[in-house]
Short mmCIF file of C-alpha atoms in Angstrom, two decimals:
data_model
loop_
_atom_site.label_atom_id
_atom_site.label_comp_id
_atom_site.label_asym_id
_atom_site.label_seq_id
_atom_site.Cartn_x
_atom_site.Cartn_y
_atom_site.Cartn_z
CA MET A 82 0.00 0.00 0.00
CA THR A 83 2.82 2.39 0.90
CA PHE A 84 4.57 1.69 -2.40
CA THR A 85 1.35 2.28 -4.35
CA ILE A 86 0.72 5.67 -2.72
CA GLN A 87 4.31 6.79 -3.31
CA PHE A 88 4.12 5.65 -6.94
CA ILE A 89 0.86 7.53 -7.54
CA ILE A 90 2.21 10.72 -5.98
CA ASP A 91 5.38 10.54 -8.07
CA VAL A 92 3.46 9.90 -11.31
CA LEU A 93 0.93 12.69 -10.67
CA SER A 94 3.65 15.16 -9.70
CA LEU A 95 5.94 14.43 -12.62
CA GLY A 96 3.01 13.98 -15.00
CA GLY A 97 1.50 17.32 -14.06
CA ALA A 98 4.75 19.10 -14.89
CA TYR A 99 5.15 17.12 -18.12
CA ALA A 100 1.56 17.90 -19.16
CA LEU A 101 2.06 21.64 -18.67
CA MET A 102 5.28 21.47 -20.70
CA ALA A 103 3.53 19.64 -23.52
CA LEU A 104 0.60 22.08 -23.58
CA GLY A 105 2.97 25.02 -23.90
CA LEU A 106 4.48 23.43 -26.98
CA VAL A 107 1.36 22.06 -28.67
CA ILE A 108 -0.72 25.24 -28.34
CA VAL A 109 1.67 26.99 -30.75
CA TYR A 110 2.03 23.95 -33.01
CA GLY A 111 -1.74 23.59 -33.25
CA ILE A 112 -2.01 26.97 -34.97
CA LEU A 113 1.28 27.39 -36.83
CA ARG A 114 2.02 23.70 -37.54
CA LEU A 115 5.58 24.48 -36.39
CA VAL A 116 7.50 23.42 -33.31
CA ASN A 117 8.83 26.28 -31.21
CA PHE A 118 12.34 25.05 -30.44
CA ALA A 119 12.97 28.14 -28.32
CA TYR A 120 10.34 26.94 -25.83
CA GLY A 121 12.93 25.56 -23.42
CA GLU A 122 14.62 28.94 -23.19
CA LEU A 123 11.42 30.46 -21.81
CA ILE A 124 11.96 28.23 -18.78
CA MET A 125 15.54 29.49 -18.63
CA VAL A 126 14.32 33.08 -18.69
CA ALA A 127 12.03 32.40 -15.73
CA GLY A 128 14.88 30.76 -13.82
CA TYR A 129 17.38 33.55 -14.38
CA THR A 130 14.76 36.15 -13.54
CA MET A 131 14.30 34.44 -10.18
CA TYR A 132 18.06 34.45 -9.71
CA MET A 133 18.46 38.14 -10.61
CA VAL A 134 15.65 39.40 -8.37
CA GLY A 135 16.64 37.06 -5.56
CA GLY A 136 18.70 39.72 -3.81
CA THR A 137 16.05 42.43 -3.88
CA GLY A 138 14.31 41.32 -0.71
CA LEU A 139 10.95 40.95 -2.42
CA PRO A 140 8.54 38.26 -1.20
CA TRP A 141 9.00 34.99 -3.04
CA LEU A 142 5.52 35.08 -4.59
CA VAL A 143 6.28 38.50 -6.05
CA MET A 144 9.56 37.22 -7.49
CA ALA A 145 7.71 34.22 -8.94
CA LEU A 146 5.14 36.54 -10.53
CA ILE A 147 7.92 38.63 -12.09
CA ALA A 148 9.56 35.46 -13.44
CA VAL A 149 6.32 34.31 -15.06
CA ILE A 150 5.75 37.77 -16.58
CA MET A 151 9.25 37.72 -18.05
CA ALA A 152 8.60 34.27 -19.51
CA ILE A 153 5.40 35.59 -21.10
CA ALA A 154 7.33 38.55 -22.52
CA ALA A 155 9.99 36.20 -23.89
CA GLY A 156 7.26 34.06 -25.44
CA ILE A 157 5.75 37.06 -27.21
CA ALA A 158 9.24 38.15 -28.30
CA THR A 159 9.71 34.69 -29.82
CA ASP A 160 6.72 35.35 -32.07
CA TYR A 161 7.87 38.83 -33.08
CA VAL A 162 11.55 37.94 -33.60
CA ALA A 163 11.65 34.33 -34.75
CA PHE A 164 8.27 33.56 -36.32
CA ARG A 165 6.37 36.59 -37.58
CA PRO A 166 9.07 37.97 -39.95
CA VAL A 167 9.42 34.62 -41.74
CA ARG A 168 5.97 33.15 -41.17
CA ASP A 169 5.09 33.25 -44.88
CA LYS A 170 8.43 31.74 -45.89
CA SER A 171 9.42 28.09 -45.97
CA VAL A 172 9.18 25.74 -43.00
CA THR A 173 12.97 25.48 -43.03
CA ALA A 174 13.38 29.23 -42.60
CA VAL A 175 11.05 29.31 -39.60
CA LEU A 176 12.77 26.34 -37.94
CA ILE A 177 16.19 27.93 -38.46
CA THR A 178 15.07 31.21 -36.90
CA SER A 179 13.53 29.29 -34.01
CA PHE A 180 16.83 27.51 -33.36
CA ALA A 181 18.71 30.79 -33.81
CA PHE A 182 16.55 32.60 -31.24
CA SER A 183 17.07 29.70 -28.83
CA ALA A 184 20.85 29.91 -29.31
CA LEU A 185 20.70 33.69 -28.90
CA LEU A 186 19.00 33.44 -25.51
CA GLN A 187 21.35 30.70 -24.32
CA ASN A 188 24.46 32.61 -25.36
CA ALA A 189 23.13 35.80 -23.80
CA ALA A 190 22.88 33.92 -20.49
CA LEU A 191 26.39 32.55 -20.96
CA LEU A 192 27.83 35.96 -21.78
CA PHE A 193 26.01 38.27 -19.38
CA ILE A 194 25.41 35.96 -16.41
CA SER A 195 27.52 32.81 -16.15
CA PRO A 196 27.91 29.30 -17.59
CA ARG A 197 28.01 27.95 -14.04
CA PRO A 198 24.92 26.87 -12.11
CA ARG A 199 23.33 29.68 -10.14
CA THR A 200 21.29 29.09 -7.02
CA VAL A 201 17.69 30.22 -7.26
CA PRO A 202 15.93 31.43 -4.09
CA LEU A 203 13.22 29.04 -3.00
CA PRO A 204 10.88 29.15 -0.01
CA GLU A 205 11.35 26.61 2.76
CA ILE A 206 8.16 24.84 1.72
CA PHE A 207 10.00 23.41 -1.32
CA SER A 208 12.42 21.54 0.95
CA GLN A 209 9.89 20.33 3.51
CA THR A 210 8.34 16.87 3.58
CA VAL A 211 4.90 15.65 4.56
CA GLN A 212 3.60 12.24 5.61
CA ILE A 213 0.55 10.76 3.86
CA ALA A 214 -0.73 7.35 4.96
CA GLY A 215 2.71 6.43 6.17
CA VAL A 216 4.46 7.73 3.03
CA ILE A 217 6.96 10.58 3.41
CA THR A 218 7.06 12.71 0.28
CA PRO A 219 8.47 16.15 -0.54
CA LEU A 220 5.88 18.88 -0.17
CA ARG A 221 6.95 20.26 -3.56
CA ASN A 222 5.40 17.17 -5.18
CA LEU A 223 2.00 18.05 -3.72
CA ILE A 224 2.50 21.68 -4.77
CA THR A 225 3.20 20.52 -8.32
CA ILE A 226 0.09 18.33 -8.35
CA ALA A 227 -2.12 21.15 -7.02
CA ALA A 228 -0.67 23.72 -9.46
CA SER A 229 -1.08 21.32 -12.38
CA VAL A 230 -4.72 20.54 -11.55
CA ILE A 231 -5.59 24.22 -11.18
CA LEU A 232 -3.81 25.26 -14.38
CA LEU A 233 -5.21 22.38 -16.43
CA ALA A 234 -8.72 23.27 -15.26
CA LEU A 235 -8.20 26.96 -16.07
CA PHE A 236 -6.77 26.05 -19.46
CA ALA A 237 -9.77 23.85 -20.25
CA PHE A 238 -12.12 26.66 -19.23
CA LEU A 239 -10.18 29.16 -21.36
CA MET A 240 -10.29 26.99 -24.46
CA ARG A 241 -13.95 25.98 -24.16
CA ARG A 242 -15.75 28.89 -22.50
CA THR A 243 -14.04 32.09 -23.66
CA VAL A 244 -14.06 33.95 -26.96
CA LEU A 245 -10.27 33.78 -27.17
CA GLY A 246 -10.24 30.03 -26.61
CA ILE A 247 -12.95 29.40 -29.20
CA ALA A 248 -11.09 31.58 -31.71
CA MET A 249 -7.85 29.67 -31.03
CA ARG A 250 -9.61 26.34 -31.51
CA ALA A 251 -11.10 27.60 -34.77
CA ALA A 252 -7.67 28.76 -35.95
CA ALA A 253 -6.19 25.37 -35.06
CA THR A 254 -8.89 23.62 -37.10
CA ASN A 255 -8.71 25.78 -40.23
CA PHE A 256 -6.68 28.96 -39.95
CA THR A 257 -7.55 30.29 -43.41
CA MET A 258 -11.27 29.93 -42.85
CA ALA A 259 -10.99 31.47 -39.39
CA ARG A 260 -9.29 34.53 -40.88
CA MET A 261 -11.99 34.83 -43.54
CA LEU A 262 -14.60 34.82 -40.77
CA GLY A 263 -12.90 37.75 -39.05
CA VAL A 264 -10.62 36.08 -36.50
CA PRO A 265 -7.60 38.40 -36.02
CA ALA A 266 -4.65 36.24 -37.06
CA ASN A 267 -1.80 38.09 -35.38
CA LEU A 268 -3.69 38.48 -32.10
CA ILE A 269 -4.48 34.76 -31.95
CA ILE A 270 -0.90 33.75 -32.68
CA THR A 271 0.54 36.23 -30.17
CA SER A 272 -1.96 35.02 -27.57
CA ALA A 273 -0.81 31.44 -28.19
CA PHE A 274 2.81 32.45 -27.61
CA ALA A 275 1.82 34.38 -24.48
CA ILE A 276 -0.03 31.36 -23.05
CA SER A 277 2.95 29.19 -23.97
CA GLY A 278 5.22 31.61 -22.11
CA PHE A 279 2.93 31.58 -19.08
CA LEU A 280 2.98 27.79 -18.92
CA ALA A 281 6.75 27.78 -19.39
CA GLY A 282 7.13 30.27 -16.54
CA VAL A 283 5.08 28.15 -14.16
CA VAL A 284 6.88 24.99 -15.27
CA GLY A 285 10.17 26.79 -14.71
CA LEU A 286 9.25 27.50 -11.09
CA LEU A 287 8.18 23.89 -10.51
CA TRP A 288 11.15 22.41 -12.39
CA ILE A 289 13.74 24.59 -10.69
CA GLY A 290 11.99 23.91 -7.40
CA ARG A 291 13.21 20.32 -7.79
CA ILE A 292 16.86 21.12 -8.52
CA GLY A 293 17.37 24.55 -6.95
CA THR A 294 19.73 25.91 -9.63
CA VAL A 295 19.57 27.34 -13.13
CA VAL A 296 22.04 27.00 -16.02
CA PRO A 297 21.90 28.27 -19.61
CA GLY A 298 20.98 24.82 -20.93
CA ILE A 299 18.27 24.09 -18.40
CA GLY A 300 15.53 24.30 -21.03
CA LEU A 301 16.80 21.38 -23.14
CA GLY A 302 15.39 18.69 -20.85
CA PRO A 303 11.88 20.21 -20.60
CA LEU A 304 11.84 20.86 -24.38
CA LEU A 305 12.68 17.22 -25.08
CA VAL A 306 10.07 16.04 -22.57
CA ALA A 307 7.42 18.32 -24.07
CA PHE A 308 8.21 17.20 -27.61
CA ILE A 309 8.08 13.48 -26.74
CA ALA A 310 4.84 13.92 -24.78
CA THR A 311 3.16 15.75 -27.67
CA VAL A 312 4.32 13.13 -30.16
CA ILE A 313 2.92 10.37 -27.95
CA GLY A 314 -0.39 12.14 -27.34
CA GLY A 315 -0.82 13.68 -30.77
CA MET A 316 0.91 16.78 -32.11
CA ARG A 317 -2.36 18.63 -32.78
CA SER A 318 -4.38 17.48 -29.78
CA LEU A 319 -4.44 19.46 -26.53
CA PRO A 320 -6.00 16.58 -24.53
CA GLY A 321 -3.47 14.29 -26.20
CA ALA A 322 -0.62 16.46 -24.94
CA VAL A 323 -1.90 16.08 -21.37
CA ILE A 324 -2.33 12.32 -21.76
CA GLY A 325 1.11 12.05 -23.33
CA GLY A 326 2.66 13.97 -20.45
CA PHE A 327 1.16 11.70 -17.80
CA LEU A 328 1.96 8.55 -19.80
CA LEU A 329 5.59 9.61 -20.22
CA ALA A 330 5.77 10.35 -16.48
CA MET A 331 4.37 6.91 -15.69
CA ILE A 332 6.97 5.28 -17.95
CA ASP A 333 9.83 7.25 -16.34
CA THR A 334 8.60 6.56 -12.80
CA THR A 335 8.06 2.86 -13.49
CA LEU A 336 11.58 2.53 -14.87
CA ASN A 337 12.97 4.39 -11.85
CA TYR A 338 11.27 1.90 -9.53
CA THR A 339 11.98 -1.29 -11.48
CA LEU A 340 15.38 -0.94 -13.16
CA PRO A 341 18.42 -2.22 -11.26
CA GLN A 342 20.82 0.45 -10.05
CA ASP A 343 23.44 -0.33 -12.70
CA LEU A 344 20.84 0.07 -15.48
CA LEU A 345 19.34 3.38 -14.34
CA LYS A 346 21.86 5.30 -16.44
CA PHE A 347 20.23 3.68 -19.50
CA ARG A 348 16.74 4.75 -18.46
CA ASP A 349 16.36 7.13 -21.39
CA ALA A 350 17.15 4.32 -23.82
CA PHE A 351 14.38 2.20 -22.31
CA THR A 352 12.01 5.18 -22.36
CA PHE A 353 12.64 5.90 -26.03
CA SER A 354 12.23 2.23 -26.88
CA LEU A 355 8.77 2.24 -25.30
CA VAL A 356 7.91 5.49 -27.09
CA ILE A 357 8.91 3.93 -30.42
CA MET A 358 6.67 0.96 -29.70
CA ILE A 359 3.74 3.30 -28.98
CA LEU A 360 4.33 5.20 -32.22
CA LEU A 361 4.56 1.97 -34.22
CA TRP A 362 1.12 1.16 -32.87
CA ARG A 363 -0.30 4.71 -33.20
CA PRO A 364 1.90 6.74 -35.61
CA GLU A 365 -0.42 9.76 -35.37
CA GLY A 366 -0.35 9.72 -31.57
CA LEU A 367 -2.90 8.50 -29.08
CA MET A 368 -5.39 11.24 -29.97
CA LYS A 369 -6.03 12.86 -33.32
CA GLY A 370 -6.30 16.60 -33.61
CA PRO A 371 -8.50 18.54 -36.06
CA ALA A 372 -8.62 16.90 -39.46
CA SER A 373 -8.23 20.09 -41.47
CA GLY A 374 -6.09 23.18 -41.41
CA GLN A 375 -2.87 24.38 -43.02
CA ARG A 376 0.28 26.02 -41.81
CA THR A 377 -0.04 29.79 -41.70
#
């Protein structure tokens, strides 16, 4: 019983973070049909913002809010710098600019801050533990679960019950038709990047809350996780991204619990093998997105 509770907590905690990462990536892909490879650097921006305002004496929640705002700003800047100027060009041009903007942000951190890990201020609650039915687990895991549930619920409400969400869903289904019906294209795309930045900022707080430091390449891991989760769930499906995130977390957690110690260093190889098997069974992902629509 104790093992089962610990396993469930670990899967829900890691899966919640993975699901938020995947949503931040797929919400842009759903409209533009392009992967934002600078997404990981939005997490880096949030982390370094926390580091830079750490010595100001501000309350931690205020610092966290500033970090999320900076991630949103970086997300919008990604649209204006890397995507909008070449949006009507080839897919290759957009992907190159996306990679270039990612490299620009990473090198800016290397040049103006430091290539070494920097400690990010965290409240004591992130290092505390709590006992549940005889299981001792870090309180940050429960914080991650609660934050994920709240944000996933808010995201579902936004997409289904608001004008912006309905317009974004229409654009994801058929962008050309949505524009002909009066949906403002640039506003929808910028909103998608802003939401992606918001999710990246929150994920950055939760992710860094686990490790306590930030480095210029911190966004690579979350970007890879988000990409794999969206591929598993379906590149154009928002519910699929959530399912893919939790499924990937369950695979990782199961391997952590079952692999012998000397094989743990090969965990990623086992994970990718299972992902390949899933894609051989469902090449389009577990859930299909809208059947129509073209890249803008």
